Short mmCIF file of C-alpha atoms and ligand atoms in Angstrom, two decimals:
data_model
loop_
_atom_site.label_atom_id
_atom_site.label_comp_id
_atom_site.label_asym_id
_atom_site.label_seq_id
_atom_site.Cartn_x
_atom_site.Cartn_y
_atom_site.Cartn_z
CA MET A 1458 15.44 -14.67 -9.69
CA ARG A 1459 15.45 -11.75 -7.29
CA ILE A 1460 12.19 -9.90 -6.79
CA TRP A 1461 12.00 -6.36 -5.45
CA ALA A 1462 8.87 -4.30 -4.96
CA VAL A 1463 8.83 -0.51 -4.95
CA ALA A 1464 5.90 0.79 -2.93
CA ASN A 1465 4.56 3.63 -0.84
CA GLN A 1466 0.92 4.50 -0.24
CA LYS A 1467 1.81 8.10 -0.84
CA GLY A 1468 1.54 9.22 -4.46
CA GLY A 1469 4.20 10.99 -6.48
CA VAL A 1470 7.20 10.05 -4.34
CA GLY A 1471 9.31 8.57 -7.16
CA LYS A 1472 8.19 4.92 -7.23
CA THR A 1473 7.90 4.55 -11.00
CA THR A 1474 11.06 6.58 -11.59
CA SER A 1475 12.94 4.30 -9.17
CA VAL A 1476 11.67 1.17 -10.95
CA VAL A 1477 12.83 2.43 -14.35
CA ALA A 1478 16.13 3.85 -13.09
CA LEU A 1479 17.10 0.69 -11.15
CA GLY A 1480 15.78 -1.69 -13.82
CA GLY A 1481 17.64 0.21 -16.53
CA LEU A 1482 20.91 0.15 -14.60
CA LEU A 1483 20.61 -3.59 -13.94
CA ALA A 1484 19.95 -4.21 -17.66
CA GLU A 1485 23.00 -2.10 -18.53
CA ARG A 1486 25.02 -4.39 -16.28
CA GLY A 1487 23.96 -7.33 -18.42
CA LYS A 1488 21.20 -8.67 -16.16
CA ARG A 1489 17.93 -9.99 -17.56
CA VAL A 1490 15.37 -7.69 -16.00
CA LEU A 1491 11.57 -7.62 -15.92
CA VAL A 1492 9.65 -4.58 -14.69
CA VAL A 1493 6.01 -5.19 -13.79
CA ASP A 1494 3.36 -2.48 -13.78
CA LEU A 1495 0.88 -3.10 -10.96
CA ASP A 1496 -0.63 0.39 -11.12
CA PRO A 1497 -3.96 0.87 -12.97
CA HIS A 1498 -2.69 4.33 -14.00
CA GLY A 1499 -0.03 2.55 -16.02
CA SER A 1500 2.71 5.19 -15.70
CA LEU A 1501 5.42 2.55 -16.12
CA THR A 1502 3.63 1.18 -19.18
CA SER A 1503 3.28 4.67 -20.69
CA TRP A 1504 6.95 5.40 -19.98
CA PHE A 1505 7.87 2.80 -22.60
CA GLY A 1506 5.35 4.05 -25.14
CA TYR A 1507 2.43 1.65 -24.57
CA ASP A 1508 -1.05 3.00 -23.95
CA PRO A 1509 -2.69 1.43 -20.86
CA ASP A 1510 -6.11 2.56 -22.14
CA THR A 1511 -5.95 0.50 -25.31
CA LEU A 1512 -3.71 -2.49 -24.53
CA ALA A 1513 -5.57 -5.72 -25.30
CA HIS A 1514 -3.43 -7.83 -22.96
CA SER A 1515 -1.76 -6.91 -19.71
CA VAL A 1516 -1.05 -8.06 -16.18
CA PHE A 1517 -4.84 -7.85 -15.74
CA ASP A 1518 -5.17 -11.12 -17.71
CA LEU A 1519 -3.40 -12.96 -14.89
CA PHE A 1520 -6.31 -12.21 -12.59
CA GLN A 1521 -8.98 -13.67 -14.85
CA HIS A 1522 -8.61 -17.36 -13.99
CA GLN A 1523 -10.14 -17.83 -10.52
CA GLY A 1524 -6.89 -17.45 -8.62
CA LYS A 1525 -4.93 -19.82 -10.90
CA VAL A 1526 -2.36 -18.79 -13.49
CA PRO A 1527 -2.54 -20.85 -16.71
CA GLU A 1528 0.79 -22.33 -17.80
CA GLY A 1529 2.51 -20.09 -20.34
CA LEU A 1530 0.28 -17.05 -19.83
CA PRO A 1531 2.81 -14.81 -18.00
CA ALA A 1532 5.39 -15.24 -20.79
CA GLN A 1533 2.79 -14.29 -23.42
CA LEU A 1534 2.05 -10.99 -21.69
CA ILE A 1535 5.63 -9.76 -21.57
CA THR A 1536 6.80 -7.25 -24.11
CA ASP A 1537 10.15 -5.72 -25.04
CA THR A 1538 11.24 -2.19 -24.32
CA ASN A 1539 13.68 0.01 -26.22
CA CYS A 1540 16.30 -0.92 -23.60
CA SER A 1541 18.10 -4.16 -24.33
CA GLY A 1542 17.76 -6.66 -21.47
CA LEU A 1543 14.75 -4.86 -19.98
CA ALA A 1544 11.31 -6.42 -20.48
CA LEU A 1545 7.92 -5.09 -19.38
CA LEU A 1546 4.78 -6.74 -18.07
CA PRO A 1547 2.41 -3.86 -18.79
CA ALA A 1548 -0.73 -2.63 -17.01
CA SER A 1549 -4.04 -1.72 -18.54
CA THR A 1550 -6.60 0.59 -16.99
CA ALA A 1551 -8.92 -2.42 -16.56
CA LEU A 1552 -6.80 -3.19 -13.48
CA ALA A 1553 -8.81 -0.54 -11.66
CA THR A 1554 -11.79 -2.92 -11.58
CA LEU A 1555 -9.87 -5.69 -9.82
CA GLU A 1556 -10.62 -4.77 -6.23
CA ARG A 1557 -14.32 -5.26 -6.79
CA ARG A 1558 -13.97 -8.51 -8.75
CA MET A 1559 -11.43 -10.24 -6.57
CA VAL A 1560 -13.33 -10.13 -3.31
CA GLY A 1561 -13.54 -13.66 -1.92
CA VAL A 1562 -11.61 -15.36 -4.73
CA GLU A 1563 -9.24 -17.87 -3.16
CA GLY A 1564 -5.55 -17.42 -3.94
CA MET A 1565 -6.06 -13.87 -5.19
CA GLY A 1566 -3.13 -12.58 -3.13
CA LEU A 1567 -0.64 -14.99 -4.73
CA ILE A 1568 -1.31 -14.41 -8.42
CA VAL A 1569 1.84 -12.38 -9.03
CA SER A 1570 3.94 -14.89 -7.07
CA ARG A 1571 2.54 -17.74 -9.14
CA ALA A 1572 3.10 -15.89 -12.41
CA LEU A 1573 6.71 -15.13 -11.48
CA ALA A 1574 7.31 -18.74 -10.45
CA GLN A 1575 6.69 -19.64 -14.11
CA LEU A 1576 9.34 -17.13 -15.21
CA TRP A 1577 11.89 -18.14 -12.58
CA ASP A 1578 14.70 -19.04 -15.00
CA ASP A 1579 13.98 -16.32 -17.53
CA PHE A 1580 14.96 -13.26 -15.50
CA ASP A 1581 17.68 -12.36 -13.02
CA TYR A 1582 15.74 -9.45 -11.49
CA VAL A 1583 12.09 -8.49 -11.32
CA ILE A 1584 10.99 -5.08 -10.06
CA LEU A 1585 7.33 -4.51 -9.22
CA ASP A 1586 5.89 -0.99 -9.52
CA ASN A 1587 2.88 -0.26 -7.30
CA THR A 1588 -0.16 1.91 -7.10
CA PRO A 1589 -0.20 4.33 -4.15
CA SER A 1590 -3.07 2.58 -2.41
CA LEU A 1591 -3.46 -0.57 -0.40
CA GLY A 1592 -5.43 -3.25 -2.21
CA VAL A 1593 -5.18 -6.62 -3.85
CA LEU A 1594 -2.38 -5.46 -6.19
CA MET A 1595 -0.13 -4.25 -3.40
CA VAL A 1596 -0.88 -7.38 -1.37
CA ASN A 1597 0.27 -9.43 -4.37
CA ALA A 1598 3.45 -7.40 -4.71
CA LEU A 1599 4.34 -7.69 -1.03
CA ALA A 1600 3.71 -11.45 -1.09
CA ALA A 1601 5.96 -11.95 -4.13
CA ALA A 1602 8.82 -9.63 -3.16
CA GLN A 1603 11.98 -10.61 -1.34
CA HIS A 1604 12.89 -7.00 -0.67
CA LEU A 1605 10.87 -3.80 -0.55
CA VAL A 1606 12.09 -0.38 -1.60
CA ILE A 1607 10.12 2.50 -0.06
CA PRO A 1608 10.79 5.85 -1.74
CA VAL A 1609 10.04 8.79 0.55
CA GLN A 1610 9.98 12.34 -0.69
CA THR A 1611 12.13 14.60 1.50
CA GLU A 1612 9.52 17.20 2.43
CA PHE A 1613 7.25 18.13 5.33
CA LEU A 1614 5.01 15.28 6.44
CA ALA A 1615 7.23 12.72 4.72
CA ILE A 1616 7.50 10.76 7.95
CA LYS A 1617 3.73 10.59 8.35
CA GLY A 1618 3.27 8.88 5.00
CA LEU A 1619 6.16 6.55 5.75
CA GLU A 1620 4.68 5.54 9.10
CA ARG A 1621 1.43 4.67 7.35
CA MET A 1622 3.27 2.53 4.81
CA LEU A 1623 5.27 0.71 7.50
CA HIS A 1624 2.08 0.08 9.46
CA THR A 1625 0.44 -1.41 6.36
CA LEU A 1626 3.50 -3.55 5.74
CA GLU A 1627 3.41 -4.87 9.28
CA MET A 1628 -0.29 -5.68 9.01
CA ILE A 1629 0.12 -7.56 5.73
CA MET A 1630 3.21 -9.41 6.89
CA ARG A 1631 1.41 -10.50 10.03
CA SER A 1632 -1.43 -11.96 7.98
CA GLN A 1633 1.03 -13.66 5.61
CA LYS A 1634 3.12 -14.85 8.59
CA ASN A 1635 6.17 -13.47 6.88
CA GLN A 1636 8.83 -10.80 7.15
CA LEU A 1637 9.83 -8.54 4.30
CA PRO A 1638 13.09 -6.63 4.68
CA TYR A 1639 12.94 -3.09 3.32
CA THR A 1640 15.06 -0.10 2.42
CA ILE A 1641 13.73 3.43 2.81
CA VAL A 1642 14.99 5.65 -0.01
CA PRO A 1643 14.83 9.44 0.41
CA THR A 1644 13.95 11.04 -2.94
CA MET A 1645 13.72 14.47 -4.58
CA PHE A 1646 16.24 15.84 -2.13
CA ASP A 1647 17.04 19.52 -2.58
CA ARG A 1648 19.82 20.60 -0.26
CA ARG A 1649 18.91 24.27 -0.71
CA THR A 1650 15.55 23.83 1.00
CA GLN A 1651 15.00 23.58 4.74
CA ALA A 1652 12.20 21.09 4.27
CA SER A 1653 14.48 18.65 2.44
CA VAL A 1654 17.38 18.99 4.87
CA LYS A 1655 15.19 18.72 7.96
CA SER A 1656 13.25 15.73 6.76
CA LEU A 1657 16.40 13.85 5.71
CA ASN A 1658 17.90 14.50 9.16
CA GLN A 1659 14.71 13.33 10.80
CA LEU A 1660 14.69 10.13 8.72
CA ARG A 1661 18.30 9.50 9.74
CA ARG A 1662 17.45 9.97 13.42
CA ILE A 1663 14.48 7.60 13.38
CA TYR A 1664 15.34 4.88 10.86
CA GLN A 1665 18.83 3.56 10.97
CA ASP A 1666 19.55 0.19 9.44
CA ASP A 1667 16.53 0.26 7.14
CA LEU A 1668 17.41 3.63 5.66
CA TRP A 1669 19.68 4.25 2.70
CA LYS A 1670 21.96 6.93 4.16
CA PHE A 1671 22.04 9.02 1.00
CA ALA A 1672 19.26 10.49 -1.12
CA VAL A 1673 18.18 10.76 -4.73
CA PRO A 1674 18.50 14.47 -5.57
CA VAL A 1675 15.96 16.55 -7.44
CA ASP A 1676 16.92 16.13 -11.07
CA THR A 1677 14.84 17.30 -14.02
CA LYS A 1678 16.47 14.62 -16.20
CA PHE A 1679 14.02 12.07 -14.79
CA ARG A 1680 11.03 13.86 -16.22
CA ASP A 1681 12.91 14.35 -19.49
CA ALA A 1682 13.67 10.61 -19.61
CA SER A 1683 10.03 9.69 -19.08
CA GLN A 1684 8.98 12.11 -21.80
CA ALA A 1685 11.59 10.69 -24.15
CA GLY A 1686 10.51 7.15 -23.20
CA VAL A 1687 14.00 5.98 -22.31
CA ILE A 1688 15.74 4.84 -19.13
CA PRO A 1689 17.34 7.80 -17.31
CA SER A 1690 20.89 6.46 -17.70
CA LYS A 1691 20.42 6.37 -21.49
CA LEU A 1692 19.41 10.03 -21.53
CA ASP A 1693 22.33 11.07 -19.35
CA ALA A 1694 24.58 8.48 -17.70
CA GLN A 1695 26.34 11.00 -15.45
CA THR A 1696 23.57 13.25 -14.19
CA HIS A 1697 23.40 13.48 -10.34
CA GLY A 1698 20.16 11.57 -10.20
CA VAL A 1699 21.48 8.60 -12.17
CA ARG A 1700 24.69 8.58 -10.13
CA ALA A 1701 22.58 8.39 -6.98
CA TYR A 1702 20.55 5.44 -8.32
CA ARG A 1703 23.78 3.65 -9.26
CA HIS A 1704 24.92 4.03 -5.67
CA LEU A 1705 21.52 2.90 -4.38
CA LEU A 1706 21.63 -0.14 -6.65
CA ASP A 1707 25.00 -1.19 -5.21
CA GLU A 1708 23.56 -0.81 -1.73
CA LEU A 1709 20.48 -2.89 -2.58
CA LEU A 1710 22.61 -5.60 -4.16
CA ALA A 1711 24.76 -5.71 -1.04
CA ARG A 1712 21.70 -5.86 1.21
CA THR A 1713 19.90 -8.53 -0.77
CA GLY A 1714 22.84 -10.64 -1.88
CA SER A 1715 22.51 -13.22 0.85
CA LEU A 1716 18.75 -13.28 1.29
CA LYS A 1717 16.81 -16.47 1.34
CA VAL A 1718 14.72 -16.92 -1.79
CA ARG A 1719 11.04 -17.68 -1.46
CA GLN A 1720 9.30 -19.34 -4.37
CA HIS A 1721 5.57 -19.96 -4.56
CA GLY A 1722 4.30 -22.72 -6.84
N1 ATP B 254 14.53 12.70 -8.20
C1 ATP B 254 13.60 13.39 -8.88
N2 ATP B 254 13.80 14.68 -9.19
C2 ATP B 254 12.88 15.40 -9.87
N3 ATP B 254 11.71 14.91 -10.30
C3 ATP B 254 11.46 13.61 -10.03
C4 ATP B 254 12.38 12.78 -9.31
N4 ATP B 254 11.83 11.54 -9.19
C5 ATP B 254 10.65 11.61 -9.81
N5 ATP B 254 10.41 12.84 -10.32
C6 ATP B 254 9.22 13.32 -11.01
O1 ATP B 254 8.17 13.39 -10.05
C7 ATP B 254 6.95 12.94 -10.59
C8 ATP B 254 6.45 11.72 -9.78
O2 ATP B 254 7.40 10.67 -9.91
P1 ATP B 254 6.94 9.16 -10.09
O3 ATP B 254 5.90 9.06 -11.15
O4 ATP B 254 8.16 8.35 -10.22
O5 ATP B 254 6.26 8.94 -8.67
P2 ATP B 254 5.28 7.75 -8.22
O6 ATP B 254 5.53 7.56 -6.77
O7 ATP B 254 5.43 6.60 -9.11
O8 ATP B 254 3.85 8.42 -8.45
P3 ATP B 254 2.41 7.65 -8.37
O9 ATP B 254 2.14 7.46 -6.91
O10 ATP B 254 1.48 8.61 -9.03
O11 ATP B 254 2.55 6.35 -9.09
C9 ATP B 254 7.23 12.60 -12.05
O12 ATP B 254 6.90 13.72 -12.82
C10 ATP B 254 8.74 12.36 -12.08
O13 ATP B 254 9.31 12.69 -13.34
MG1 MG B 255 3.99 5.53 -10.20
#
């Protein structure tokens, strides 16, 4: 099992879109893929037609057992999507209450790792979608992941938000005594605008090895796909945006192919 997290503390940069686009492409390549919604807003959950306000069971249930994960529970929470090979561990809005409840509970940062350990042989790839704020959910995602994807919108102040995210990452990794390799992914690139061109150039100057050299272009097909409730490549397999994610996926597979796998019991 390979586990990737998609995170940035900045909102609206293309995290959820990246999770669905990459997860969908992996499933189309015959991989068994699980996408996990760790955002109380539940955008990933809504994408596939489930309502995070009314779901009786969700990833929230994993956090209800004093830091332990009962045997068999993660598998019970997983549901199908309309994309063959792509399963979803949905969010419910109850997740928003977690920060308050989890204070001081031992093992709270390893719940997602422990849940995924139970599913180790069931999926080839797991992609974790994150809320744009630092808290117990993001700490869980960063502890479980073997690779982090950081989408950054190519616009003014993009670098500022990215610096904040990298600082957070460093802080968390120091406390976990770990290192998490990452790939910065420029998104919503519009080559006709100065802001996009300048910020992509700036990213390329500052971040070298950790930056994907290309960018996901602005493409209205992503919004259309989320409205239609399908993976972007199903809506249009050849649109620029999907072609870019296909290229990004190859890059991520190349970067993560030889990584050492961590497994938490
Ligand atoms: N490459 C793109 N081109 C055009 N629109 C895009 C692109 N990527 C995402 N969008 C749109 O931008 C909006 C935000 O994208 P998305 O929900 O993926 O961001 P997010 O980082 O998950 O946001 P949040 O922080 O709120 O969870 C959505 O309406 C989505 O359809
Ligand atoms: Mg999102």
